CSV table of C-alpha atoms and ligand atoms in Angstrom, one decimal:
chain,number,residue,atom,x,y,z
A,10,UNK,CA,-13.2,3.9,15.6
A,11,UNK,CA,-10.4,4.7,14.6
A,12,UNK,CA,-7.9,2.0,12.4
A,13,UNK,CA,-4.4,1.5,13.3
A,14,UNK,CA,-1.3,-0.8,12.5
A,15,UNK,CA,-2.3,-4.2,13.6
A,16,UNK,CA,-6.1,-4.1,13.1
A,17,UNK,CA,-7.9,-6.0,11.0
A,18,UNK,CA,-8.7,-4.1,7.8
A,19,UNK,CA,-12.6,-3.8,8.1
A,20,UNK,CA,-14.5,-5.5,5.5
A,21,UNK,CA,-17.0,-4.3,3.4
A,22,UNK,CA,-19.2,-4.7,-0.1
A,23,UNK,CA,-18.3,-2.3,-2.9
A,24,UNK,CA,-19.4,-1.3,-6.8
A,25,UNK,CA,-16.0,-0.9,-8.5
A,26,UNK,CA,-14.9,-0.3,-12.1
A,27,UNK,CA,-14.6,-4.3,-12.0
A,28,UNK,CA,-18.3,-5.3,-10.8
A,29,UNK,CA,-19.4,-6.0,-7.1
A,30,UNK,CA,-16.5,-7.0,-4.8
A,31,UNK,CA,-16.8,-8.3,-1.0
A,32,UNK,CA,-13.3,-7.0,-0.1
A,33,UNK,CA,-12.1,-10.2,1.9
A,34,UNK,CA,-13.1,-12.5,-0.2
A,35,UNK,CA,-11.3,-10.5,-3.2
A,36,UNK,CA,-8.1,-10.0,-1.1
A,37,UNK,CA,-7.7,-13.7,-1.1
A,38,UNK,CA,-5.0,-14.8,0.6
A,39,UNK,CA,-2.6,-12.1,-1.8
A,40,UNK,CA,-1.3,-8.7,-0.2
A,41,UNK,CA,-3.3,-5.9,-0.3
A,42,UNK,CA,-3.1,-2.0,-1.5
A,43,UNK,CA,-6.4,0.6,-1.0
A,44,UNK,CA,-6.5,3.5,-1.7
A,45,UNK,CA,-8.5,6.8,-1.9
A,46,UNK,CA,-8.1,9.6,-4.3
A,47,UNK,CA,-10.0,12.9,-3.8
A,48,UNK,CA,-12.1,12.8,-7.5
A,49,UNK,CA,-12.3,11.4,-11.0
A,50,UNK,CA,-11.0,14.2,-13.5
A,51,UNK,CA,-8.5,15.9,-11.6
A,52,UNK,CA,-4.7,16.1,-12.9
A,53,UNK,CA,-2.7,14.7,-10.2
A,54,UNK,CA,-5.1,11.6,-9.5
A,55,UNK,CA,-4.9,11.1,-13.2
A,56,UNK,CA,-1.1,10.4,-12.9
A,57,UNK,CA,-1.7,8.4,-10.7
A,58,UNK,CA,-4.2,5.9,-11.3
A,59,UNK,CA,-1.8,5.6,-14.7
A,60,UNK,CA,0.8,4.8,-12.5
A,61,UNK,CA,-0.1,2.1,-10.9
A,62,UNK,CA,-1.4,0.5,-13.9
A,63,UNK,CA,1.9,1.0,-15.5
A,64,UNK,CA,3.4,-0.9,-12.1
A,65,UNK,CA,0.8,-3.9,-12.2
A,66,UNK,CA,3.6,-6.5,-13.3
A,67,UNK,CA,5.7,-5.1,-9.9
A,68,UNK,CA,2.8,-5.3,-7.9
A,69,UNK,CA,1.9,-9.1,-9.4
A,70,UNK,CA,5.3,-10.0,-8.6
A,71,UNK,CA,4.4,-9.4,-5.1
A,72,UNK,CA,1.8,-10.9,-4.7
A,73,UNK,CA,-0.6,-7.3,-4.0
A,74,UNK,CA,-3.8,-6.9,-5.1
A,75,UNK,CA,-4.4,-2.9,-5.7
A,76,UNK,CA,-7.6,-1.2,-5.2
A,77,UNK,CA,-8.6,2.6,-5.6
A,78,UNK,CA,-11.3,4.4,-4.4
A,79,UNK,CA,-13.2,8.1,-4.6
A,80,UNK,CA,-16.1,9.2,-3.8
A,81,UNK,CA,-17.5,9.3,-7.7
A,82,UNK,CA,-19.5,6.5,-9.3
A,83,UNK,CA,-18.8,4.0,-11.3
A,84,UNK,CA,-19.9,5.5,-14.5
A,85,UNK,CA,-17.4,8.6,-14.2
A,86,UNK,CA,-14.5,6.5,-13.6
A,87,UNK,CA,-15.5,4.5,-16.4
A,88,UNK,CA,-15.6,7.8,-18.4
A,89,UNK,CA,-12.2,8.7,-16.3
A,90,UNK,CA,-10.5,5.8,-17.3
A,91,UNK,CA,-10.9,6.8,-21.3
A,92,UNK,CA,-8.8,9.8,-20.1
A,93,UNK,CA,-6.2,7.8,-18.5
A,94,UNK,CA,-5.4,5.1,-20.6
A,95,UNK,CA,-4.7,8.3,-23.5
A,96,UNK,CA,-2.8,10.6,-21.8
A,97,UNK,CA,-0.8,8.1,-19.0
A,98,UNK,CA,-0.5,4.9,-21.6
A,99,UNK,CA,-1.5,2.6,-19.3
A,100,UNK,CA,-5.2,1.4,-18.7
A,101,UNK,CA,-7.0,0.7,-15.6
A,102,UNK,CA,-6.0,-2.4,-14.7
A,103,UNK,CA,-7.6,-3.0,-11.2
A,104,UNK,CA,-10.8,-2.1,-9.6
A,105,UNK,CA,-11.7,1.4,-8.5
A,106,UNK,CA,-14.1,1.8,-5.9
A,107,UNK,CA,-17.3,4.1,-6.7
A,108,UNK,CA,-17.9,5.2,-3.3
A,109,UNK,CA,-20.6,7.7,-3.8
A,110,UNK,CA,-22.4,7.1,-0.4
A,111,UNK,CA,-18.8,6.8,1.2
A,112,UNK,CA,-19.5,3.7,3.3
A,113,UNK,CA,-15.8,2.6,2.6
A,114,UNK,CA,-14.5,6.2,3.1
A,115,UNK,CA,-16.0,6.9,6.3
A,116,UNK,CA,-15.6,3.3,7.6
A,117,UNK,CA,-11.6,3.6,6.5
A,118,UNK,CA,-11.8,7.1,7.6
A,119,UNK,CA,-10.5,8.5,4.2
A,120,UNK,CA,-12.5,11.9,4.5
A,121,UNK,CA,-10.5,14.6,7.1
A,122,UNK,CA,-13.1,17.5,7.0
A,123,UNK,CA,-11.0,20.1,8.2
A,124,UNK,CA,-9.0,19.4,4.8
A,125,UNK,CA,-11.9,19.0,3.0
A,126,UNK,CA,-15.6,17.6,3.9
A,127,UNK,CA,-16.8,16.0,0.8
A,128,UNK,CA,-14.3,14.4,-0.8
A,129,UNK,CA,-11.7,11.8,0.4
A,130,UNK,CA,-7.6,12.2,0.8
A,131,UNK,CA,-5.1,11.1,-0.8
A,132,UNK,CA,-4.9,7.4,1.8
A,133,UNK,CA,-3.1,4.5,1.2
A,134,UNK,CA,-3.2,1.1,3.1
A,135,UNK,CA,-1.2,-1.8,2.8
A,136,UNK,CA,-2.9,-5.2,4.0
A,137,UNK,CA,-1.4,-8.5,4.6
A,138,UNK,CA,-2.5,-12.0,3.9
A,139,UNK,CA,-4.0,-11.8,7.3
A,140,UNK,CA,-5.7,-9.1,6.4
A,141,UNK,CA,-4.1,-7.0,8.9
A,142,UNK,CA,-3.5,-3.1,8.3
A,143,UNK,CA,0.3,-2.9,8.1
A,144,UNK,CA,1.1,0.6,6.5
A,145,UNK,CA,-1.2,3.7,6.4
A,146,UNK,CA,-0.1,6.9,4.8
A,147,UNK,CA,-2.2,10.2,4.2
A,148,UNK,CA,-1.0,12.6,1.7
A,149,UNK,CA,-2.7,15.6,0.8
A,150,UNK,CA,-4.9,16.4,-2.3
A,151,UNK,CA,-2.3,18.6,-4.1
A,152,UNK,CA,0.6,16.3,-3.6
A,153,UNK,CA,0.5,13.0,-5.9
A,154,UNK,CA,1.9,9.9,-4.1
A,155,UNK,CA,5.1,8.2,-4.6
A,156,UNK,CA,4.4,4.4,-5.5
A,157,UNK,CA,7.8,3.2,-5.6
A,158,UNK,CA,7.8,4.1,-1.9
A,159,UNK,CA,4.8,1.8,-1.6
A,160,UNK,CA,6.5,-0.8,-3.4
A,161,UNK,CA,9.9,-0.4,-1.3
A,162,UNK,CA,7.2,-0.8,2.0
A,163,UNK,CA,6.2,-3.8,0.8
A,164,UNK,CA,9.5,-5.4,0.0
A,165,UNK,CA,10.8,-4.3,3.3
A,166,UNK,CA,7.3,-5.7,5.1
A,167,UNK,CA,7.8,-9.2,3.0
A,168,UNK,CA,11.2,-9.3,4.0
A,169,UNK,CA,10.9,-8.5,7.5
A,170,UNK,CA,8.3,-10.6,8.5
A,171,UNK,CA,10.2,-13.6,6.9
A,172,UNK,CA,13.5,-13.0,8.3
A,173,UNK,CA,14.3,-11.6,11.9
A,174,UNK,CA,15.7,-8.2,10.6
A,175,UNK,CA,14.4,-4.4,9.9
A,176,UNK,CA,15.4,-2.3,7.5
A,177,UNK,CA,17.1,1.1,8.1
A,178,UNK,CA,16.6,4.6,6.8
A,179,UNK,CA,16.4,5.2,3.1
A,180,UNK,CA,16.9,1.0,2.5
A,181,UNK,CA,16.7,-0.1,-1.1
A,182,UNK,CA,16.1,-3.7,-1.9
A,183,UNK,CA,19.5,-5.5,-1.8
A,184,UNK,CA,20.9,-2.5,0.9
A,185,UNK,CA,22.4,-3.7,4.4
A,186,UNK,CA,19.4,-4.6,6.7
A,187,UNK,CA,19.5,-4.8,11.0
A,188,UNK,CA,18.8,-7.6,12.9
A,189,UNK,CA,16.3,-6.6,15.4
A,190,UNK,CA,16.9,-6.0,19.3
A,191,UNK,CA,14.8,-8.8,20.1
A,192,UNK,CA,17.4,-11.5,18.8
A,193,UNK,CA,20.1,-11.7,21.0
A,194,UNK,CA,23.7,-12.6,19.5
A,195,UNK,CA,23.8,-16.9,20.4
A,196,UNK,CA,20.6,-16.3,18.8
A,197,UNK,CA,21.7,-14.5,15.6
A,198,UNK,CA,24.4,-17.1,15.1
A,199,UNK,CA,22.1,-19.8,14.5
A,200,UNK,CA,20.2,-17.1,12.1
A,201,UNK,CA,22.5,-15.2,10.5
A,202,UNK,CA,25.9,-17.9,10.3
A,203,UNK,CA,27.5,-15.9,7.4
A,204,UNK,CA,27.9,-13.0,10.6
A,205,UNK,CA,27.3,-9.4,11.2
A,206,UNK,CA,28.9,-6.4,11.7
A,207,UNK,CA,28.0,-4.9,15.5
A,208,UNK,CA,28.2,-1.0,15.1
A,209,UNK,CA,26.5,-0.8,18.7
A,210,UNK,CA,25.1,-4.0,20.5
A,211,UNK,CA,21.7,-2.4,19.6
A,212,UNK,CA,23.0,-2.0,15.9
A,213,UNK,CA,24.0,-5.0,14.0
A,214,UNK,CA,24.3,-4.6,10.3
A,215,UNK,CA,24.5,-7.4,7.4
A,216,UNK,CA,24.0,-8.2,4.1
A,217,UNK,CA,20.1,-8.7,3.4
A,218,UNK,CA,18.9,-12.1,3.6
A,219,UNK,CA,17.8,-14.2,0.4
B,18,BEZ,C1,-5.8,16.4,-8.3
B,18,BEZ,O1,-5.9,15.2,-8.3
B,18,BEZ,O2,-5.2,17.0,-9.2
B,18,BEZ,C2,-6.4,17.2,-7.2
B,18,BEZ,C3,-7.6,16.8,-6.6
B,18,BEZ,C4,-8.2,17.5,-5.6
B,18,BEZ,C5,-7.6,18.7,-5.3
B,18,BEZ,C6,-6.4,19.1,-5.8
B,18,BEZ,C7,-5.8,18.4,-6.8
């Protein structure tokens, strides 16, 4: 069946780059990041596995644990990672699924065989401490991700589920944020004493919370 935003992300038991791993149990109670790249050796899944090494400190800050997957085994991303820690400058620093039989792809649903019937796409989850799914993007195999747009999803996910707000369109860390339709305004005084400015009484804006 199909996973959507809400669900529990399905567990499961995995080889990676890093030894065995029962998924749960190596979540923790951190955030979470899988994803699935279409092969070991290929140029744009190069760059990016070497990216998010490079952004391991911004995901620690966070609290994320990142793991990625294909459907290769654990010996050619082994032999893979030689290749990315030379031409990215930044070794593998978290574990890579080797998902040769595809029991995590086809349980996440990672392989779209009217794209492409052997391999996975380019899918990202994000996963809270509750283990529940709360972003899923699917890019395609010839267009690398942008991880800083993972990063600003789980800024805006850590702050909205703290305070009672959203964030609008293009919204940058320290950008204006909304409070959200379900708090009414006696409400949003108690929340938000320092005040807001009402655009629309659907739209109030103010300075994001601490
Ligand atoms: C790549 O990572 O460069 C790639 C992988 C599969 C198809 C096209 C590009």
């Amino acid at each position: 069946m199909a996973i959507r935003l809400g669900d529990t992300a399905p567990d499961f038991t995995a080889t990676t780059t890093e030894g065995p791993v029962r998924f749960h149990e190596w979540l923790g109670d951190s955030w979470g990041v899988l994803f699935s790249h279409p092969k070991d050796f290929t140029p744009v899944c190069t760059t990016e596995l070497g990216e998010t090494a490079r952004l391991k400190p911004e995901f620690d800050k966070r609290h994320v644990k990142v793991m990625g997957l294909s459907v290769d085994p654990a010996d050619s991303h082994k032999k893979w990672a030689e290749d990315i820690k030379e031409t990215q400058g930044h070794a593998l620093n978290f574990p890579v699924v080797a998902d040769a039989e595809r029991k995590v792809s086809d349980l996440y649903d990672m392989i779209h065989p009217n794209a492409n019937d052997t391999l996975t796409v380019r899918s990202v989850l994000i996963i809270d401490p509750k283990k529940r799914v709360r972003l899923m993007l699917t890019y395609p195999a010839s267009t690398g991700r942008n991880f800083d747009e993972i990063l600003r999803v789980i800024d805006s996910l850590q702050l909205t589920d703290k305070h009672s707000v959203a964030t609008p369109v293009n919204w940058k860390p320290g950008n204006d944020v909304i409070i959200v339709p379900s708090v009414s305004d006696d409400d949003a005084k108690k929340k938000f004493p320092g005040g807001w400015k009402t655009l629309k009484p659907y739209l109030r804006v103010l300075p994001q919370p601490k």
